[in-house]
Amino acid sequence: CVLGTLSYNGQRCTALKILFVHSQIVDTFLERFSEAIAQLKFGMPWEKGVTVTPLPELEKIKYFTDLVEDAKQFGAQVVNEGGGMIDKTFFYPAVLYPVNSKMRVYHEEQFGPVIPVISFDNIMEPIEYIHNSDYGQQVSIFGRDSDMLAKLIDPLVNQVSRVNINSQCQR
């Protein structure tokens, strides 16, 4: 999920734009996900081992800040330490939770280091989201229950062009 959301700062069409996490594991997921983000190397793209870099457009900083503020207005919190901090054209990744349909980030493909997380109890919730979305060339599903993963493939292939299993979206 870290690579899927943050490779190329999340600025590619194949980046994971929204994460649905089952409510039974969402707290553990957010803790581990935030820890993994904190371990990433930040800096200039030519530096060895750097994962997250400054953004190429000044306007993106305002857009991402607006998305975060909008989400907070409707009940989300930035759950990772330092999330959303800015230094010139650098925007530190912001993990937002809980995200709901009142928020812009629920509906807009952000193309950047703003990571909305939604918890669900019924697997039909993320499938309905995908079904009703204007976007979704690909989807990545992660899990260990092969029977459940297999059951998801048929409804998803009718909604997106590619289903990735336990891997990030790719070209």
mmCIF file with all atom_site columns, N, CA, C and O in Angstrom, residues 98-132:
data_model
loop_
_atom_site.group_PDB
_atom_site.id
_atom_site.type_symbol
_atom_site.label_atom_id
_atom_site.label_alt_id
_atom_site.label_comp_id
_atom_site.label_asym_id
_atom_site.label_entity_id
_atom_site.label_seq_id
_atom_site.pdbx_PDB_ins_code
_atom_site.Cartn_x
_atom_site.Cartn_y
_atom_site.Cartn_z
_atom_site.occupancy
_atom_site.B_iso_or_equiv
_atom_site.pdbx_formal_charge
_atom_site.auth_seq_id
_atom_site.auth_comp_id
_atom_site.auth_asym_id
_atom_site.auth_atom_id
_atom_site.pdbx_PDB_model_num
ATOM 1   N N  . PRO A 1 98  ? -11.210 9.078  9.549   1.00 0.00 ? 98  PRO A N  1
ATOM 2   C CA . PRO A 1 98  ? -12.029 8.313  8.614   1.00 0.00 ? 98  PRO A CA 1
ATOM 3   C C  . PRO A 1 98  ? -12.542 9.214  7.491   1.00 0.00 ? 98  PRO A C  1
ATOM 4   O O  . PRO A 1 98  ? -12.937 10.352 7.717   1.00 0.00 ? 98  PRO A O  1
ATOM 5   N N  . VAL A 1 99  ? -12.525 8.710  6.298   1.00 0.00 ? 99  VAL A N  1
ATOM 6   C CA . VAL A 1 99  ? -12.988 9.454  5.132   1.00 0.00 ? 99  VAL A CA 1
ATOM 7   C C  . VAL A 1 99  ? -14.419 9.043  4.822   1.00 0.00 ? 99  VAL A C  1
ATOM 8   O O  . VAL A 1 99  ? -14.784 7.880  4.984   1.00 0.00 ? 99  VAL A O  1
ATOM 9   N N  . ASN A 1 100 ? -15.225 10.020 4.387   1.00 0.00 ? 100 ASN A N  1
ATOM 10  C CA . ASN A 1 100 ? -16.620 9.729  4.034   1.00 0.00 ? 100 ASN A CA 1
ATOM 11  C C  . ASN A 1 100 ? -17.003 10.486 2.761   1.00 0.00 ? 100 ASN A C  1
ATOM 12  O O  . ASN A 1 100 ? -16.228 11.284 2.238   1.00 0.00 ? 100 ASN A O  1
ATOM 13  N N  . SER A 1 101 ? -18.207 10.255 2.303   1.00 0.00 ? 101 SER A N  1
ATOM 14  C CA . SER A 1 101 ? -18.657 10.791 1.004   1.00 0.00 ? 101 SER A CA 1
ATOM 15  C C  . SER A 1 101 ? -18.885 12.296 0.992   1.00 0.00 ? 101 SER A C  1
ATOM 16  O O  . SER A 1 101 ? -19.079 12.874 -0.072  1.00 0.00 ? 101 SER A O  1
ATOM 17  N N  . LYS A 1 102 ? -18.822 12.959 2.122   1.00 0.00 ? 102 LYS A N  1
ATOM 18  C CA . LYS A 1 102 ? -18.967 14.419 2.156   1.00 0.00 ? 102 LYS A CA 1
ATOM 19  C C  . LYS A 1 102 ? -17.674 15.121 1.737   1.00 0.00 ? 102 LYS A C  1
ATOM 20  O O  . LYS A 1 102 ? -17.683 16.310 1.437   1.00 0.00 ? 102 LYS A O  1
ATOM 21  N N  . MET A 1 103 ? -16.597 14.389 1.716   1.00 0.00 ? 103 MET A N  1
ATOM 22  C CA . MET A 1 103 ? -15.275 14.965 1.482   1.00 0.00 ? 103 MET A CA 1
ATOM 23  C C  . MET A 1 103 ? -14.894 14.940 0.006   1.00 0.00 ? 103 MET A C  1
ATOM 24  O O  . MET A 1 103 ? -15.195 13.994 -0.701  1.00 0.00 ? 103 MET A O  1
ATOM 25  N N  . ARG A 1 104 ? -14.219 15.976 -0.413  1.00 0.00 ? 104 ARG A N  1
ATOM 26  C CA . ARG A 1 104 ? -13.753 16.047 -1.808  1.00 0.00 ? 104 ARG A CA 1
ATOM 27  C C  . ARG A 1 104 ? -12.831 14.880 -2.141  1.00 0.00 ? 104 ARG A C  1
ATOM 28  O O  . ARG A 1 104 ? -12.905 14.311 -3.225  1.00 0.00 ? 104 ARG A O  1
ATOM 29  N N  . VAL A 1 105 ? -11.958 14.506 -1.195  1.00 0.00 ? 105 VAL A N  1
ATOM 30  C CA . VAL A 1 105 ? -10.981 13.456 -1.457  1.00 0.00 ? 105 VAL A CA 1
ATOM 31  C C  . VAL A 1 105 ? -11.655 12.100 -1.679  1.00 0.00 ? 105 VAL A C  1
ATOM 32  O O  . VAL A 1 105 ? -11.060 11.202 -2.269  1.00 0.00 ? 105 VAL A O  1
ATOM 33  N N  . TYR A 1 106 ? -12.886 11.958 -1.284  1.00 0.00 ? 106 TYR A N  1
ATOM 34  C CA . TYR A 1 106 ? -13.666 10.743 -1.545  1.00 0.00 ? 106 TYR A CA 1
ATOM 35  C C  . TYR A 1 106 ? -14.032 10.652 -3.019  1.00 0.00 ? 106 TYR A C  1
ATOM 36  O O  . TYR A 1 106 ? -14.119 9.564  -3.573  1.00 0.00 ? 106 TYR A O  1
ATOM 37  N N  . HIS A 1 107 ? -14.215 11.810 -3.649  1.00 0.00 ? 107 HIS A N  1
ATOM 38  C CA . HIS A 1 107 ? -14.701 11.862 -5.034  1.00 0.00 ? 107 HIS A CA 1
ATOM 39  C C  . HIS A 1 107 ? -13.631 12.237 -6.056  1.00 0.00 ? 107 HIS A C  1
ATOM 40  O O  . HIS A 1 107 ? -13.782 11.936 -7.235  1.00 0.00 ? 107 HIS A O  1
ATOM 41  N N  . GLU A 1 108 ? -12.578 12.916 -5.635  1.00 0.00 ? 108 GLU A N  1
ATOM 42  C CA . GLU A 1 108 ? -11.570 13.429 -6.559  1.00 0.00 ? 108 GLU A CA 1
ATOM 43  C C  . GLU A 1 108 ? -10.319 12.554 -6.537  1.00 0.00 ? 108 GLU A C  1
ATOM 44  O O  . GLU A 1 108 ? -9.874  12.136 -5.476  1.00 0.00 ? 108 GLU A O  1
ATOM 45  N N  . GLU A 1 109 ? -9.755  12.310 -7.706  1.00 0.00 ? 109 GLU A N  1
ATOM 46  C CA . GLU A 1 109 ? -8.455  11.643 -7.784  1.00 0.00 ? 109 GLU A CA 1
ATOM 47  C C  . GLU A 1 109 ? -7.384  12.682 -7.506  1.00 0.00 ? 109 GLU A C  1
ATOM 48  O O  . GLU A 1 109 ? -7.168  13.583 -8.311  1.00 0.00 ? 109 GLU A O  1
ATOM 49  N N  . GLN A 1 110 ? -6.718  12.582 -6.386  1.00 0.00 ? 110 GLN A N  1
ATOM 50  C CA . GLN A 1 110 ? -5.838  13.637 -5.918  1.00 0.00 ? 110 GLN A CA 1
ATOM 51  C C  . GLN A 1 110 ? -4.468  13.669 -6.597  1.00 0.00 ? 110 GLN A C  1
ATOM 52  O O  . GLN A 1 110 ? -3.809  14.684 -6.592  1.00 0.00 ? 110 GLN A O  1
ATOM 53  N N  . PHE A 1 111 ? -3.988  12.577 -7.136  1.00 0.00 ? 111 PHE A N  1
ATOM 54  C CA . PHE A 1 111 ? -2.683  12.529 -7.799  1.00 0.00 ? 111 PHE A CA 1
ATOM 55  C C  . PHE A 1 111 ? -1.584  13.151 -6.945  1.00 0.00 ? 111 PHE A C  1
ATOM 56  O O  . PHE A 1 111 ? -0.862  14.040 -7.379  1.00 0.00 ? 111 PHE A O  1
ATOM 57  N N  . GLY A 1 112 ? -1.468  12.675 -5.729  1.00 0.00 ? 112 GLY A N  1
ATOM 58  C CA . GLY A 1 112 ? -0.421  13.177 -4.856  1.00 0.00 ? 112 GLY A CA 1
ATOM 59  C C  . GLY A 1 112 ? -0.423  12.488 -3.508  1.00 0.00 ? 112 GLY A C  1
ATOM 60  O O  . GLY A 1 112 ? -1.187  11.551 -3.281  1.00 0.00 ? 112 GLY A O  1
ATOM 61  N N  . PRO A 1 113 ? 0.412   12.964 -2.597  1.00 0.00 ? 113 PRO A N  1
ATOM 62  C CA . PRO A 1 113 ? 0.619   12.297 -1.314  1.00 0.00 ? 113 PRO A CA 1
ATOM 63  C C  . PRO A 1 113 ? -0.459  12.579 -0.254  1.00 0.00 ? 113 PRO A C  1
ATOM 64  O O  . PRO A 1 113 ? -0.165  12.803 0.907   1.00 0.00 ? 113 PRO A O  1
ATOM 65  N N  . VAL A 1 114 ? -1.704  12.560 -0.675  1.00 0.00 ? 114 VAL A N  1
ATOM 66  C CA . VAL A 1 114 ? -2.842  12.628 0.248   1.00 0.00 ? 114 VAL A CA 1
ATOM 67  C C  . VAL A 1 114 ? -3.524  11.272 0.139   1.00 0.00 ? 114 VAL A C  1
ATOM 68  O O  . VAL A 1 114 ? -3.942  10.867 -0.946  1.00 0.00 ? 114 VAL A O  1
ATOM 69  N N  . ILE A 1 115 ? -3.610  10.559 1.264   1.00 0.00 ? 115 ILE A N  1
ATOM 70  C CA . ILE A 1 115 ? -4.050  9.166  1.241   1.00 0.00 ? 115 ILE A CA 1
ATOM 71  C C  . ILE A 1 115 ? -5.322  8.995  2.066   1.00 0.00 ? 115 ILE A C  1
ATOM 72  O O  . ILE A 1 115 ? -5.273  8.930  3.296   1.00 0.00 ? 115 ILE A O  1
ATOM 73  N N  . PRO A 1 116 ? -6.480  8.931  1.398   1.00 0.00 ? 116 PRO A N  1
ATOM 74  C CA . PRO A 1 116 ? -7.733  8.721  2.113   1.00 0.00 ? 116 PRO A CA 1
ATOM 75  C C  . PRO A 1 116 ? -7.941  7.248  2.462   1.00 0.00 ? 116 PRO A C  1
ATOM 76  O O  . PRO A 1 116 ? -7.672  6.364  1.643   1.00 0.00 ? 116 PRO A O  1
ATOM 77  N N  . VAL A 1 117 ? -8.378  6.999  3.695   1.00 0.00 ? 117 VAL A N  1
ATOM 78  C CA . VAL A 1 117 ? -8.644  5.638  4.153   1.00 0.00 ? 117 VAL A CA 1
ATOM 79  C C  . VAL A 1 117 ? -10.084 5.564  4.654   1.00 0.00 ? 117 VAL A C  1
ATOM 80  O O  . VAL A 1 117 ? -10.530 6.410  5.432   1.00 0.00 ? 117 VAL A O  1
ATOM 81  N N  . ILE A 1 118 ? -10.785 4.534  4.182   1.00 0.00 ? 118 ILE A N  1
ATOM 82  C CA . ILE A 1 118 ? -12.171 4.290  4.568   1.00 0.00 ? 118 ILE A CA 1
ATOM 83  C C  . ILE A 1 118 ? -12.243 2.893  5.162   1.00 0.00 ? 118 ILE A C  1
ATOM 84  O O  . ILE A 1 118 ? -11.715 1.945  4.572   1.00 0.00 ? 118 ILE A O  1
ATOM 85  N N  . SER A 1 119 ? -12.889 2.762  6.308   1.00 0.00 ? 119 SER A N  1
ATOM 86  C CA . SER A 1 119 ? -13.097 1.413  6.853   1.00 0.00 ? 119 SER A CA 1
ATOM 87  C C  . SER A 1 119 ? -14.447 0.894  6.377   1.00 0.00 ? 119 SER A C  1
ATOM 88  O O  . SER A 1 119 ? -15.363 1.664  6.090   1.00 0.00 ? 119 SER A O  1
ATOM 89  N N  . PHE A 1 120 ? -14.527 -0.431 6.273   1.00 0.00 ? 120 PHE A N  1
ATOM 90  C CA . PHE A 1 120 ? -15.784 -1.050 5.851   1.00 0.00 ? 120 PHE A CA 1
ATOM 91  C C  . PHE A 1 120 ? -16.009 -2.327 6.643   1.00 0.00 ? 120 PHE A C  1
ATOM 92  O O  . PHE A 1 120 ? -15.068 -2.929 7.156   1.00 0.00 ? 120 PHE A O  1
ATOM 93  N N  . ASP A 1 121 ? -17.271 -2.716 6.740   1.00 0.00 ? 121 ASP A N  1
ATOM 94  C CA . ASP A 1 121 ? -17.640 -3.980 7.376   1.00 0.00 ? 121 ASP A CA 1
ATOM 95  C C  . ASP A 1 121 ? -18.104 -4.999 6.350   1.00 0.00 ? 121 ASP A C  1
ATOM 96  O O  . ASP A 1 121 ? -17.837 -6.182 6.470   1.00 0.00 ? 121 ASP A O  1
ATOM 97  N N  . ASN A 1 122 ? -18.797 -4.518 5.331   1.00 0.00 ? 122 ASN A N  1
ATOM 98  C CA . ASN A 1 122 ? -19.356 -5.384 4.302   1.00 0.00 ? 122 ASN A CA 1
ATOM 99  C C  . ASN A 1 122 ? -18.592 -5.146 3.009   1.00 0.00 ? 122 ASN A C  1
ATOM 100 O O  . ASN A 1 122 ? -18.462 -4.007 2.557   1.00 0.00 ? 122 ASN A O  1
ATOM 101 N N  . ILE A 1 123 ? -18.101 -6.201 2.389   1.00 0.00 ? 123 ILE A N  1
ATOM 102 C CA . ILE A 1 123 ? -17.289 -6.079 1.180   1.00 0.00 ? 123 ILE A CA 1
ATOM 103 C C  . ILE A 1 123 ? -18.026 -5.372 0.052   1.00 0.00 ? 123 ILE A C  1
ATOM 104 O O  . ILE A 1 123 ? -17.404 -4.827 -0.864  1.00 0.00 ? 123 ILE A O  1
ATOM 105 N N  . MET A 1 124 ? -19.339 -5.326 0.128   1.00 0.00 ? 124 MET A N  1
ATOM 106 C CA . MET A 1 124 ? -20.101 -4.642 -0.907  1.00 0.00 ? 124 MET A CA 1
ATOM 107 C C  . MET A 1 124 ? -19.893 -3.124 -0.859  1.00 0.00 ? 124 MET A C  1
ATOM 108 O O  . MET A 1 124 ? -20.093 -2.447 -1.855  1.00 0.00 ? 124 MET A O  1
ATOM 109 N N  . GLU A 1 125 ? -19.461 -2.583 0.270   1.00 0.00 ? 125 GLU A N  1
ATOM 110 C CA . GLU A 1 125 ? -19.223 -1.136 0.386   1.00 0.00 ? 125 GLU A CA 1
ATOM 111 C C  . GLU A 1 125 ? -18.142 -0.664 -0.594  1.00 0.00 ? 125 GLU A C  1
ATOM 112 O O  . GLU A 1 125 ? -18.391 0.254  -1.382  1.00 0.00 ? 125 GLU A O  1
ATOM 113 N N  . PRO A 1 126 ? -16.943 -1.265 -0.616  1.00 0.00 ? 126 PRO A N  1
ATOM 114 C CA . PRO A 1 126 ? -15.967 -0.817 -1.622  1.00 0.00 ? 126 PRO A CA 1
ATOM 115 C C  . PRO A 1 126 ? -16.379 -1.168 -3.046  1.00 0.00 ? 126 PRO A C  1
ATOM 116 O O  . PRO A 1 126 ? -16.086 -0.411 -3.978  1.00 0.00 ? 126 PRO A O  1
ATOM 117 N N  . ILE A 1 127 ? -17.071 -2.269 -3.224  1.00 0.00 ? 127 ILE A N  1
ATOM 118 C CA . ILE A 1 127 ? -17.516 -2.619 -4.579  1.00 0.00 ? 127 ILE A CA 1
ATOM 119 C C  . ILE A 1 127 ? -18.527 -1.591 -5.081  1.00 0.00 ? 127 ILE A C  1
ATOM 120 O O  . ILE A 1 127 ? -18.464 -1.165 -6.236  1.00 0.00 ? 127 ILE A O  1
ATOM 121 N N  . GLU A 1 128 ? -19.437 -1.156 -4.227  1.00 0.00 ? 128 GLU A N  1
ATOM 122 C CA . GLU A 1 128 ? -20.399 -0.110 -4.607  1.00 0.00 ? 128 GLU A CA 1
ATOM 123 C C  . GLU A 1 128 ? -19.679 1.202  -4.924  1.00 0.00 ? 128 GLU A C  1
ATOM 124 O O  . GLU A 1 128 ? -20.049 1.907  -5.854  1.00 0.00 ? 128 GLU A O  1
ATOM 125 N N  . TYR A 1 129 ? -18.652 1.522  -4.140  1.00 0.00 ? 129 TYR A N  1
ATOM 126 C CA . TYR A 1 129 ? -17.872 2.730  -4.409  1.00 0.00 ? 129 TYR A CA 1
ATOM 127 C C  . TYR A 1 129 ? -17.287 2.653  -5.822  1.00 0.00 ? 129 TYR A C  1
ATOM 128 O O  . TYR A 1 129 ? -17.384 3.607  -6.601  1.00 0.00 ? 129 TYR A O  1
ATOM 129 N N  . ILE A 1 130 ? -16.675 1.531  -6.139  1.00 0.00 ? 130 ILE A N  1
ATOM 130 C CA . ILE A 1 130 ? -16.070 1.354  -7.463  1.00 0.00 ? 130 ILE A CA 1
ATOM 131 C C  . ILE A 1 130 ? -17.144 1.411  -8.549  1.00 0.00 ? 130 ILE A C  1
ATOM 132 O O  . ILE A 1 130 ? -16.967 2.058  -9.579  1.00 0.00 ? 130 ILE A O  1
ATOM 133 N N  . HIS A 1 131 ? -18.258 0.768  -8.294  1.00 0.00 ? 131 HIS A N  1
ATOM 134 C CA . HIS A 1 131 ? -19.360 0.745  -9.265  1.00 0.00 ? 131 HIS A CA 1
ATOM 135 C C  . HIS A 1 131 ? -19.878 2.158  -9.567  1.00 0.00 ? 131 HIS A C  1
ATOM 136 O O  . HIS A 1 131 ? -20.175 2.482  -10.711 1.00 0.00 ? 131 HIS A O  1
ATOM 137 N N  . ASN A 1 132 ? -19.939 3.004  -8.548  1.00 0.00 ? 132 ASN A N  1
ATOM 138 C CA . ASN A 1 132 ? -20.487 4.352  -8.706  1.00 0.00 ? 132 ASN A CA 1
ATOM 139 C C  . ASN A 1 132 ? -19.444 5.394  -9.078  1.00 0.00 ? 132 ASN A C  1
ATOM 140 O O  . ASN A 1 132 ? -19.792 6.540  -9.369  1.00 0.00 ? 132 ASN A O  1
#
